[in-house]
Amino acid sequence: MKRRSWAEPYKIKMVEPIRMTSREERERAIAEAGYNTFLLRSQDVYIDLLTDSGTSAMSDRQWAGMMRGDEAYAGSRNYYSLEAAVHEHYGYKHLIPTHQGRGAEHLLSQLCINPGDSVPGNMYFTTTRHHQEAAGGSFVDVIVNEAHDPASEHPFKGNVDLDKMRSLIERVGAERIPYLSLETNVNMAGGQPCSMENIRAVCALCHEHGIPVYLDATRAVENAWFIKQREAGFADRTIKSILLEICSHTDGCTMSAKKDSLVNIGGFLAVNDDALAERARNLVVVYEGLHTYGGLAGRDMEAMAIGIAESVQEDHIRARIGQVEYLGLRLMDAGVPIVRPIGGHGIFIDAARFLPHIPRERFPAQALAAALYVDSGVRSMERGGVSAGRDPETGENIFPSLELIRLTLPRRVYTQAHMDVVAESVLDLHEHPEQVQGLEMVHEPEHLRFFQARFVPMVPASASCGGIAAQSVRP
Ligand SMILES: *Cc1c(COP(=O)(O)O)cnc(C)c1O
C-alpha cells in the first residue's frame, strides 16, 4: 500500500532558536547540576523533554487573547470567559481559578481531609500526594495491578481496581475517606487511560457509600482520545462529548491547565457542591488571590479559555498523541524497554531493564536521564525511586515498582526531525548501557526531593581501589 502521511494541523509562524552544545559543555553542565536534570539551565538544553507542563506553544488566537486581558482586580471579563469555557467543556458548576494545579490540590486537600483520613487514588502523583499528606491524610493506591507492570498491554492501565476500593471502604469505613482522587491518563503509570466503564463503575461505588469523586482532570482530554480509540461504542463520539461525560460522573476536579489546556501557567478547582465552592472561594483568597483571578493575570485566564476549546479539537489531539506514538514506535521497534501501551504525553523508558547492572539504591533512572543529556543535550526526567521519596512513617526510601525516565513531549513545539534525534540518542545508549554508572545522593531536600536533590556518579568497581563494589566520587 502506498504510504499516506499525516502532519501537524498547523504551520509555524514564529521560531525560537535552540543551540546544540558540545559533549564537554554538557558534561560540565550536568556535573554543576548535581546530575539532576531539574537543575540544568534551559540554555544548555537542546531538546527539552523534561515535562509537558507549561511548555506548550500557544496559538495565534491565544496570543490575541492575551492582548484582551482585563487586568481588573475583581470581576475581570476574562474570568467570565474562563468560567464559560470550563462550564461548556468540563461541565462543573463552580470555578475557582488557581495559579496552577497544585494550588487547586492544596485547596481541596485543606478543605476536605481530616488528620488520619485515607485518600485513595489511582496511583500517586507527587504534588497531589504531598498536599494530601500535608493535610494529615494518607494516600492509598487503588489502581489495577497491571499499572505497575511496564510490560502489560492492558488498554486501560489507569483503571481503579474496584476490589481494592471496596476493601479500603471495609477496612477504614467510608467516613474516613474524604474523597477518591481519580486521575485521568495516569501520569506516573506512563500516561495510561481509564475506561469510561471503569469511571462509571467506580463513581457509582463511591457514591453508594457517600464518598465524592474528584477528578485530576489534568490530562482528561488525552484520556478521552484513548476512550474513543479503544472502547466499544465511542468511535463516533466527539472528544468534547467524551470529556463532558467523564466529568459528569464525578463531583469536581483539580486541573493543571499547563497540560491539556495549552497554556504556560494556570489551573483551577471546579466543583458542583455549593457549600464546598463557598469554602473554596474563601480559602483561595488566603493562598492564591481573589476568587475571580486565583493568582492569574486576566490575560492568562483568556488564553486558558481559548486553549480549553482548542484542546478538544480532533485534529489537534490526534497530532499530539500521534507524535508521542511516532517516538514510541521508533524505540519499541529497536527493542528499547518502554512502558506499553504507548501513553498520551510521553515515552517512559524502563530504566531498571535498560540498566540492569545498576541497583535501585543507585537510582538507575536518575543516571539514565543524566547520561541521555550528556549524549545529545536531550533533557528527560526521572520518575522512579527519587521521585517516590521516603515513607513518611518509617523514613525509608520507597522503591516503587516502576523505575522510569520520562521523555515528555510539549504540545505543538517540536517536529518529527527532533523526535528522530531523540530516538537515535536513546538507541546509542541502549547499545552500550554499561557506560552508564549509578549515582549516590549527596543532597536530599525535605519536600518533593526530586526537584532539588544532588548526586555524584559512582566509579565502576574495576576503576576503584580497595575492591569495594563501587565508590562515589564526591566533589
Ligand atoms: C502537573 C500535574 C499536577 C500538578 O499541576 P501543576 O500545574 O504542576 O501544579 C497534578 N496532577 C497531575 C497528574 C499532573 O500531571
Short mmCIF file of C-alpha atoms and ligand atoms in Angstrom, two decimals:
data_model
loop_
_atom_site.label_atom_id
_atom_site.label_comp_id
_atom_site.label_asym_id
_atom_site.label_seq_id
_atom_site.Cartn_x
_atom_site.Cartn_y
_atom_site.Cartn_z
CA MET A 1 0.00 0.00 0.00
CA LYS A 2 1.22 3.49 -0.81
CA ARG A 3 2.09 5.40 2.33
CA ARG A 4 -0.05 8.47 3.02
CA SER A 5 1.43 10.51 5.87
CA TRP A 6 -0.39 12.98 8.05
CA ALA A 7 1.17 16.10 9.51
CA GLU A 8 0.66 18.66 12.23
CA PRO A 9 -2.59 20.63 11.79
CA TYR A 10 -0.78 23.99 11.86
CA LYS A 11 2.09 25.85 10.25
CA ILE A 12 4.82 27.69 12.12
CA LYS A 13 4.62 31.47 12.34
CA MET A 14 7.41 32.25 14.81
CA VAL A 15 10.65 30.41 15.59
CA GLU A 16 12.66 30.16 18.78
CA PRO A 17 16.29 29.21 18.02
CA ILE A 18 17.83 26.39 20.07
CA ARG A 19 21.52 25.59 20.38
CA MET A 20 23.44 22.31 20.20
CA THR A 21 26.26 22.22 22.76
CA SER A 22 29.46 20.17 22.77
CA ARG A 23 29.81 16.99 24.83
CA GLU A 24 32.39 18.74 27.09
CA GLU A 25 29.97 21.57 27.76
CA ARG A 26 27.24 19.09 28.65
CA GLU A 27 29.49 17.07 30.96
CA ARG A 28 30.33 20.27 32.82
CA ALA A 29 26.70 21.39 32.93
CA ILE A 30 25.35 18.11 34.34
CA ALA A 31 28.09 17.95 36.98
CA GLU A 32 27.24 21.51 38.04
CA ALA A 33 23.58 20.48 38.17
CA GLY A 34 24.37 17.62 40.57
CA TYR A 35 23.30 15.08 37.92
CA ASN A 36 19.73 16.29 38.30
CA THR A 37 18.11 17.42 35.03
CA PHE A 38 15.81 19.76 37.02
CA LEU A 39 18.87 21.81 37.94
CA LEU A 40 20.16 22.34 34.38
CA ARG A 41 19.80 25.73 32.77
CA SER A 42 17.44 25.58 29.83
CA GLN A 43 20.01 27.40 27.64
CA ASP A 44 22.24 24.32 27.97
CA VAL A 45 19.46 22.01 26.71
CA TYR A 46 18.98 21.17 23.03
CA ILE A 47 15.64 19.32 23.01
CA ASP A 48 13.72 19.80 26.22
CA LEU A 49 11.53 16.83 27.10
CA LEU A 50 11.63 17.42 30.85
CA THR A 51 7.90 17.96 31.02
CA ASP A 52 4.79 18.81 29.04
CA SER A 53 3.82 21.18 31.84
CA GLY A 54 3.55 24.80 30.76
CA THR A 55 5.81 24.14 27.79
CA SER A 56 3.20 24.09 25.02
CA ALA A 57 3.14 26.54 22.12
CA MET A 58 0.14 28.86 22.22
CA SER A 59 -1.83 29.53 19.06
CA ASP A 60 -2.18 32.89 17.31
CA ARG A 61 -5.68 33.08 18.76
CA GLN A 62 -4.41 32.53 22.29
CA TRP A 63 -1.80 35.25 21.82
CA ALA A 64 -4.52 37.55 20.53
CA GLY A 65 -6.49 36.66 23.66
CA MET A 66 -3.53 37.75 25.80
CA MET A 67 -3.95 41.24 24.34
CA ARG A 68 -7.53 41.26 25.53
CA GLY A 69 -6.50 40.82 29.17
CA ASP A 70 -8.75 42.76 31.51
CA GLU A 71 -6.43 43.32 34.46
CA ALA A 72 -9.11 44.29 36.93
CA TYR A 73 -8.51 43.08 40.46
CA ALA A 74 -12.11 41.92 40.79
CA GLY A 75 -14.59 40.54 38.28
CA SER A 76 -12.27 40.57 35.24
CA ARG A 77 -14.06 39.90 31.95
CA ASN A 78 -11.55 37.10 31.33
CA TYR A 79 -12.72 35.28 34.45
CA TYR A 80 -16.16 35.03 32.89
CA SER A 81 -14.71 33.72 29.57
CA LEU A 82 -12.87 31.07 31.55
CA GLU A 83 -15.93 30.20 33.60
CA ALA A 84 -17.94 29.75 30.39
CA ALA A 85 -15.21 27.56 28.81
CA VAL A 86 -14.92 25.35 31.91
CA HIS A 87 -18.68 25.02 32.10
CA GLU A 88 -19.00 24.16 28.40
CA HIS A 89 -16.16 21.62 28.28
CA TYR A 90 -15.90 20.21 31.81
CA GLY A 91 -19.48 20.83 32.91
CA TYR A 92 -18.92 21.65 36.59
CA LYS A 93 -20.99 24.31 38.29
CA HIS A 94 -18.42 26.37 40.20
CA LEU A 95 -14.98 27.54 39.05
CA ILE A 96 -12.18 28.64 41.36
CA PRO A 97 -9.07 29.59 39.36
CA THR A 98 -5.64 28.85 40.84
CA HIS A 99 -2.11 29.68 39.74
CA GLN A 100 -1.56 26.04 38.70
CA GLY A 101 -2.73 22.52 39.51
CA ARG A 102 -1.11 22.20 42.91
CA GLY A 103 -2.90 25.35 44.07
CA ALA A 104 -6.19 23.56 43.46
CA GLU A 105 -4.88 20.37 45.13
CA HIS A 106 -3.88 22.41 48.16
CA LEU A 107 -7.36 23.93 48.48
CA LEU A 108 -9.19 20.62 48.01
CA SER A 109 -6.91 18.81 50.48
CA GLN A 110 -7.21 21.52 53.15
CA LEU A 111 -10.99 21.72 52.76
CA CYS A 112 -11.83 18.01 52.74
CA ILE A 113 -9.14 15.97 54.51
CA ASN A 114 -9.04 15.46 58.28
CA PRO A 115 -5.96 14.08 60.06
CA GLY A 116 -5.99 10.27 59.93
CA ASP A 117 -8.14 10.08 56.79
CA SER A 118 -7.29 7.72 53.95
CA VAL A 119 -7.27 9.25 50.48
CA PRO A 120 -7.45 6.67 47.71
CA GLY A 121 -6.11 7.39 44.25
CA ASN A 122 -5.26 5.52 41.06
CA MET A 123 -1.50 5.76 41.60
CA TYR A 124 0.08 8.68 43.36
CA PHE A 125 1.12 11.96 41.78
CA THR A 126 3.92 13.87 43.51
CA THR A 127 2.17 17.16 44.32
CA THR A 128 -1.25 15.56 44.84
CA ARG A 129 0.05 13.13 47.47
CA HIS A 130 2.14 15.85 49.10
CA HIS A 131 -0.90 18.06 49.71
CA GLN A 132 -2.96 15.10 50.95
CA GLU A 133 -0.24 14.21 53.45
CA ALA A 134 0.26 17.85 54.47
CA ALA A 135 -3.45 17.91 55.38
CA GLY A 136 -2.97 14.83 57.59
CA GLY A 137 -4.27 12.21 55.15
CA SER A 138 -2.53 9.11 53.92
CA PHE A 139 -2.56 8.11 50.29
CA VAL A 140 -3.84 4.62 49.39
CA ASP A 141 -3.11 3.26 45.93
CA VAL A 142 -6.18 1.62 44.35
CA ILE A 143 -5.00 1.36 40.74
CA VAL A 144 -5.21 -2.00 38.91
CA ASN A 145 -2.14 -4.22 39.31
CA GLU A 146 -1.40 -4.03 35.57
CA ALA A 147 -0.42 -0.37 36.03
CA HIS A 148 2.65 -1.47 37.98
CA ASP A 149 3.80 -3.80 35.21
CA PRO A 150 5.53 -1.86 32.43
CA ALA A 151 5.15 -4.79 30.01
CA SER A 152 1.40 -5.32 30.48
CA GLU A 153 -0.54 -4.38 27.32
CA HIS A 154 -3.79 -3.71 29.24
CA PRO A 155 -5.56 -0.95 27.23
CA PHE A 156 -6.77 0.89 30.38
CA LYS A 157 -3.95 0.68 32.90
CA GLY A 158 -5.27 3.79 34.65
CA ASN A 159 -8.38 1.95 35.89
CA VAL A 160 -9.28 1.75 39.55
CA ASP A 161 -9.36 -1.77 40.98
CA LEU A 162 -12.90 -1.91 42.40
CA ASP A 163 -11.95 -4.66 44.87
CA LYS A 164 -9.12 -2.56 46.28
CA MET A 165 -11.56 0.33 46.69
CA ARG A 166 -14.18 -1.92 48.34
CA SER A 167 -11.70 -3.41 50.76
CA LEU A 168 -10.44 0.06 51.74
CA ILE A 169 -14.03 1.12 52.49
CA GLU A 170 -14.47 -2.02 54.61
CA ARG A 171 -11.17 -1.55 56.40
CA VAL A 172 -11.34 2.14 57.37
CA GLY A 173 -15.02 2.98 56.86
CA ALA A 174 -16.49 5.39 54.33
CA GLU A 175 -16.48 8.23 56.86
CA ARG A 176 -12.66 8.18 56.94
CA ILE A 177 -12.43 8.52 53.16
CA PRO A 178 -12.96 12.21 52.28
CA TYR A 179 -12.91 11.55 48.52
CA LEU A 180 -11.41 9.42 45.78
CA SER A 181 -8.85 11.29 43.70
CA LEU A 182 -9.39 9.87 40.22
CA GLU A 183 -6.64 10.73 37.75
CA THR A 184 -7.23 10.55 34.03
CA ASN A 185 -4.38 9.39 31.77
CA VAL A 186 -2.37 8.50 34.83
CA ASN A 187 0.92 10.36 34.67
CA MET A 188 3.10 8.13 36.86
CA ALA A 189 1.81 4.96 35.17
CA GLY A 190 3.06 6.27 31.83
CA GLY A 191 0.12 8.37 30.63
CA GLN A 192 -2.32 5.45 30.80
CA PRO A 193 -6.07 5.99 30.48
CA CYS A 194 -9.13 4.90 32.45
CA SER A 195 -12.06 3.40 30.56
CA MET A 196 -15.46 5.05 30.71
CA GLU A 197 -16.86 1.77 32.01
CA ASN A 198 -14.43 1.90 34.93
CA ILE A 199 -15.10 5.58 35.62
CA ARG A 200 -18.85 4.92 35.73
CA ALA A 201 -18.45 1.88 37.98
CA VAL A 202 -16.02 3.42 40.44
CA CYS A 203 -18.08 6.61 40.73
CA ALA A 204 -21.21 4.52 41.35
CA LEU A 205 -19.41 2.52 44.06
CA CYS A 206 -18.12 5.65 45.80
CA HIS A 207 -21.43 7.47 45.61
CA GLU A 208 -23.22 4.43 47.04
CA HIS A 209 -21.07 4.96 50.15
CA GLY A 210 -21.42 8.74 50.15
CA ILE A 211 -17.80 9.26 49.03
CA PRO A 212 -17.31 12.07 46.49
CA VAL A 213 -15.01 11.61 43.49
CA TYR A 214 -12.70 14.44 42.45
CA LEU A 215 -11.08 14.08 39.10
CA ASP A 216 -7.47 15.03 38.50
CA ALA A 217 -8.51 16.31 35.07
CA THR A 218 -5.02 17.43 34.06
CA ARG A 219 -4.96 15.05 31.06
CA ALA A 220 -8.66 14.20 30.75
CA VAL A 221 -8.73 15.28 27.08
CA GLU A 222 -5.93 12.84 26.26
CA ASN A 223 -7.84 10.16 28.19
CA ALA A 224 -10.92 10.94 26.07
CA TRP A 225 -8.87 10.28 22.94
CA PHE A 226 -7.94 6.79 24.16
CA ILE A 227 -11.55 6.03 25.08
CA LYS A 228 -12.54 6.99 21.55
CA GLN A 229 -9.83 4.75 20.07
CA ARG A 230 -10.11 1.74 22.35
CA GLU A 231 -13.53 1.47 24.00
CA ALA A 232 -16.52 -0.04 22.23
CA GLY A 233 -19.27 2.46 21.48
CA PHE A 234 -17.13 5.62 21.45
CA ALA A 235 -15.62 5.65 17.95
CA ASP A 236 -18.24 8.06 16.62
CA ARG A 237 -18.41 10.32 19.66
CA THR A 238 -16.62 13.67 19.71
CA ILE A 239 -13.73 14.24 22.13
CA LYS A 240 -15.77 17.10 23.54
CA SER A 241 -18.72 14.87 24.41
CA ILE A 242 -16.50 12.14 25.87
CA LEU A 243 -14.74 14.69 28.09
CA LEU A 244 -18.08 16.03 29.30
CA GLU A 245 -19.26 12.53 30.11
CA ILE A 246 -16.09 11.70 32.09
CA CYS A 247 -16.62 14.80 34.21
CA SER A 248 -20.37 14.23 34.56
CA HIS A 249 -19.80 11.11 36.67
CA THR A 250 -17.64 12.99 39.17
CA ASP A 251 -18.20 15.75 41.72
CA GLY A 252 -15.50 18.17 40.66
CA CYS A 253 -11.89 18.36 39.57
CA THR A 254 -8.48 19.77 40.17
CA MET A 255 -6.80 20.88 36.97
CA SER A 256 -3.35 21.83 35.85
CA ALA A 257 -4.15 23.83 32.71
CA LYS A 258 -0.42 23.76 31.90
CA LYS A 259 -1.01 20.37 30.25
CA ASP A 260 -4.20 19.72 28.22
CA SER A 261 -5.28 23.36 28.11
CA LEU A 262 -2.25 24.61 26.15
CA VAL A 263 -1.18 27.47 28.41
CA ASN A 264 2.11 28.27 30.10
CA ILE A 265 0.56 28.86 33.53
CA GLY A 266 -2.81 28.29 35.15
CA GLY A 267 -5.12 25.82 36.81
CA PHE A 268 -8.43 25.56 38.58
CA LEU A 269 -10.61 23.81 41.08
CA ALA A 270 -14.14 23.12 39.84
CA VAL A 271 -16.88 21.62 42.00
CA ASN A 272 -20.62 21.08 41.90
CA ASP A 273 -21.26 21.34 45.64
CA ASP A 274 -22.43 24.87 46.55
CA ALA A 275 -21.18 24.79 50.14
CA LEU A 276 -17.75 23.43 49.20
CA ALA A 277 -17.44 26.09 46.47
CA GLU A 278 -18.21 28.78 49.03
CA ARG A 279 -15.49 27.47 51.36
CA ALA A 280 -13.02 27.19 48.47
CA ARG A 281 -13.70 30.78 47.39
CA ASN A 282 -12.97 31.81 50.94
CA LEU A 283 -9.70 29.85 51.17
CA VAL A 284 -8.38 30.80 47.71
CA VAL A 285 -8.20 34.41 48.89
CA VAL A 286 -5.65 33.38 51.53
CA TYR A 287 -3.31 31.45 49.27
CA GLU A 288 -3.78 32.45 45.63
CA GLY A 289 -5.76 35.65 45.20
CA LEU A 290 -9.32 36.87 44.86
CA HIS A 291 -11.74 34.17 43.64
CA THR A 292 -12.05 35.82 40.21
CA TYR A 293 -8.34 35.51 39.41
CA GLY A 294 -6.78 32.95 41.80
CA GLY A 295 -3.16 34.01 41.21
CA LEU A 296 -3.52 34.54 37.47
CA ALA A 297 -3.44 37.65 35.31
CA GLY A 298 -6.58 38.37 33.29
CA ARG A 299 -4.66 37.60 30.09
CA ASP A 300 -3.69 34.17 31.44
CA MET A 301 -7.35 33.32 32.03
CA GLU A 302 -8.27 34.42 28.49
CA ALA A 303 -5.51 32.26 26.95
CA MET A 304 -6.71 29.35 29.07
CA ALA A 305 -10.32 29.77 27.95
CA ILE A 306 -9.23 29.67 24.30
CA GLY A 307 -6.79 26.81 24.95
CA ILE A 308 -9.53 24.68 26.52
CA ALA A 309 -11.62 24.98 23.35
CA GLU A 310 -8.60 24.17 21.13
CA SER A 311 -7.65 21.18 23.28
CA VAL A 312 -10.74 19.17 22.31
CA GLN A 313 -10.33 19.66 18.55
CA GLU A 314 -9.93 16.23 16.99
CA ASP A 315 -7.05 17.12 14.62
CA HIS A 316 -5.11 18.68 17.49
CA ILE A 317 -5.38 15.71 19.81
CA ARG A 318 -4.67 13.23 17.00
CA ALA A 319 -1.42 15.03 16.12
CA ARG A 320 -0.42 15.45 19.76
CA ILE A 321 -0.78 11.79 20.65
CA GLY A 322 0.39 10.77 17.16
CA GLN A 323 3.76 12.42 17.78
CA VAL A 324 4.18 10.56 21.07
CA GLU A 325 3.33 7.33 19.25
CA TYR A 326 5.88 8.07 16.49
CA LEU A 327 8.71 8.38 19.01
CA GLY A 328 7.48 5.37 20.99
CA LEU A 329 7.31 3.10 17.94
CA ARG A 330 10.85 4.05 16.89
CA LEU A 331 12.16 2.99 20.31
CA MET A 332 9.97 -0.10 20.59
CA ASP A 333 10.94 -1.36 17.14
CA ALA A 334 14.60 -1.21 18.20
CA GLY A 335 13.93 -3.20 21.38
CA VAL A 336 14.17 -0.40 23.96
CA PRO A 337 12.12 -1.38 27.04
CA ILE A 338 9.35 1.22 27.27
CA VAL A 339 6.07 1.26 29.16
CA ARG A 340 3.40 -0.32 26.98
CA PRO A 341 0.98 0.56 25.53
CA ILE A 342 2.43 3.90 24.42
CA GLY A 343 0.80 6.58 26.58
CA GLY A 344 -0.55 10.04 25.90
CA HIS A 345 2.03 12.61 26.92
CA GLY A 346 5.39 10.93 26.71
CA ILE A 347 7.51 7.85 26.42
CA PHE A 348 8.52 6.17 29.63
CA ILE A 349 11.71 4.11 29.42
CA ASP A 350 12.07 1.25 31.89
CA ALA A 351 15.44 2.24 33.35
CA ALA A 352 15.65 -0.82 35.59
CA ARG A 353 15.66 -3.04 32.49
CA PHE A 354 17.71 -0.59 30.40
CA LEU A 355 20.47 -0.55 33.04
CA PRO A 356 20.21 -3.92 34.81
CA HIS A 357 23.72 -3.55 36.25
CA ILE A 358 22.71 -0.57 38.42
CA PRO A 359 20.95 -1.48 41.72
CA ARG A 360 17.85 0.50 42.73
CA GLU A 361 19.77 2.17 45.60
CA ARG A 362 21.95 3.75 42.91
CA PHE A 363 18.99 5.32 41.10
CA PRO A 364 19.21 3.87 37.56
CA ALA A 365 16.57 6.23 36.18
CA GLN A 366 18.32 9.31 37.52
CA ALA A 367 21.57 8.00 36.00
CA LEU A 368 19.95 7.34 32.63
CA ALA A 369 18.44 10.82 32.45
CA ALA A 370 21.88 12.33 33.12
CA ALA A 371 23.54 10.06 30.52
CA LEU A 372 20.98 10.93 27.83
CA TYR A 373 21.61 14.61 28.42
CA VAL A 374 25.37 14.17 28.12
CA ASP A 375 24.95 12.15 24.91
CA SER A 376 22.71 14.54 22.98
CA GLY A 377 21.50 17.50 25.01
CA VAL A 378 18.06 15.89 25.37
CA ARG A 379 16.54 16.61 28.76
CA SER A 380 14.28 14.00 30.35
CA MET A 381 13.01 13.43 33.89
CA GLU A 382 13.43 10.71 36.49
CA ARG A 383 10.20 9.00 37.57
CA GLY A 384 11.31 6.29 39.95
CA GLY A 385 12.89 5.97 43.38
CA VAL A 386 14.00 9.60 43.65
CA SER A 387 10.50 10.91 42.79
CA ALA A 388 8.84 8.44 45.16
CA GLY A 389 10.74 9.83 48.16
CA ARG A 390 10.56 8.29 51.62
CA ASP A 391 7.84 6.59 53.61
CA PRO A 392 6.51 9.33 55.95
CA GLU A 393 6.26 6.79 58.81
CA THR A 394 9.43 4.72 58.59
CA GLY A 395 11.63 7.27 56.83
CA GLU A 396 12.84 4.54 54.49
CA ASN A 397 13.33 5.10 50.77
CA ILE A 398 10.32 3.98 48.72
CA PHE A 399 11.35 1.97 45.69
CA PRO A 400 8.23 1.86 43.51
CA SER A 401 7.72 -0.96 41.04
CA LEU A 402 8.32 1.47 38.18
CA GLU A 403 11.81 2.93 37.76
CA LEU A 404 11.37 5.11 34.68
CA ILE A 405 12.67 8.07 32.77
CA ARG A 406 10.09 10.15 31.04
CA LEU A 407 10.56 11.77 27.65
CA THR A 408 7.66 14.19 27.79
CA LEU A 409 6.51 15.97 24.66
CA PRO A 410 5.45 19.59 24.84
CA ARG A 411 2.37 20.23 22.70
CA ARG A 412 2.87 21.81 19.24
CA VAL A 413 6.57 22.58 19.91
CA TYR A 414 8.89 20.02 18.27
CA THR A 415 8.90 18.37 14.82
CA GLN A 416 9.35 14.82 13.64
CA ALA A 417 13.05 15.55 12.97
CA HIS A 418 13.50 16.38 16.66
CA MET A 419 11.90 13.03 17.51
CA ASP A 420 14.43 11.28 15.26
CA VAL A 421 17.36 12.95 17.05
CA VAL A 422 15.94 11.82 20.41
CA ALA A 423 15.38 8.25 19.24
CA GLU A 424 18.90 7.94 17.81
CA SER A 425 20.47 9.08 21.07
CA VAL A 426 18.43 6.61 23.16
CA LEU A 427 19.34 3.80 20.75
CA ASP A 428 23.06 4.60 21.03
CA LEU A 429 22.89 4.40 24.84
CA HIS A 430 20.88 1.21 24.59
CA GLU A 431 23.71 -0.40 22.65
CA HIS A 432 26.26 0.45 25.36
CA PRO A 433 24.38 0.51 28.69
CA GLU A 434 27.49 -0.48 30.68
CA GLN A 435 28.89 3.02 30.10
CA VAL A 436 26.27 4.44 32.45
CA GLN A 437 27.10 4.34 36.18
CA GLY A 438 24.87 4.59 39.22
CA LEU A 439 24.62 7.68 41.40
CA GLU A 440 24.85 8.49 45.08
CA MET A 441 22.52 11.11 46.53
CA VAL A 442 24.60 13.70 48.36
CA HIS A 443 21.92 16.33 49.00
CA GLU A 444 18.33 15.44 49.83
CA PRO A 445 15.72 18.18 50.29
CA GLU A 446 12.89 17.50 52.73
CA HIS A 447 9.94 18.12 50.38
CA LEU A 448 9.50 16.70 46.83
CA ARG A 449 13.18 15.83 46.83
CA PHE A 450 13.43 15.01 43.11
CA PHE A 451 13.27 18.69 42.18
CA GLN A 452 16.43 19.72 44.02
CA ALA A 453 18.35 16.58 45.05
CA ARG A 454 22.03 16.42 44.06
CA PHE A 455 24.06 13.37 43.14
CA VAL A 456 27.59 12.26 42.33
CA PRO A 457 28.45 9.39 40.00
CA MET A 458 29.84 6.10 41.22
CA VAL A 459 33.04 4.89 39.61
CA PRO A 460 32.93 1.34 38.27
CA ALA A 461 34.33 -1.44 40.51
CA SER A 462 37.31 -2.04 38.23
CA ALA A 463 38.35 1.59 38.47
CA SER A 464 38.06 1.85 42.25
CA CYS A 465 40.86 0.84 44.56
CA GLY A 466 40.27 -1.37 47.57
CA GLY A 467 37.95 -3.78 45.82
CA ILE A 468 34.68 -2.33 47.14
CA ALA A 469 31.89 -2.86 44.61
CA ALA A 470 31.63 0.80 43.58
CA GLN A 471 32.50 4.08 45.18
CA SER A 472 31.12 7.52 44.67
CA VAL A 473 33.39 10.31 43.57
CA ARG A 474 32.49 13.10 45.95
CA PRO A 475 33.34 16.54 44.68
C1 LIG B 1 1.25 18.51 36.63
C2 LIG B 1 0.29 17.72 37.38
C3 LIG B 1 -0.26 18.18 38.58
C4 LIG B 1 0.19 19.45 39.26
O1 LIG B 1 -0.03 20.56 38.48
P1 LIG B 1 0.93 21.85 38.48
O2 LIG B 1 0.28 22.75 37.49
O3 LIG B 1 2.28 21.39 38.06
O4 LIG B 1 0.93 22.40 39.85
C5 LIG B 1 -1.21 17.38 39.20
N1 LIG B 1 -1.58 16.20 38.69
C6 LIG B 1 -1.04 15.73 37.56
C7 LIG B 1 -1.49 14.42 37.04
C8 LIG B 1 -0.09 16.46 36.87
O5 LIG B 1 0.45 15.96 35.76
#
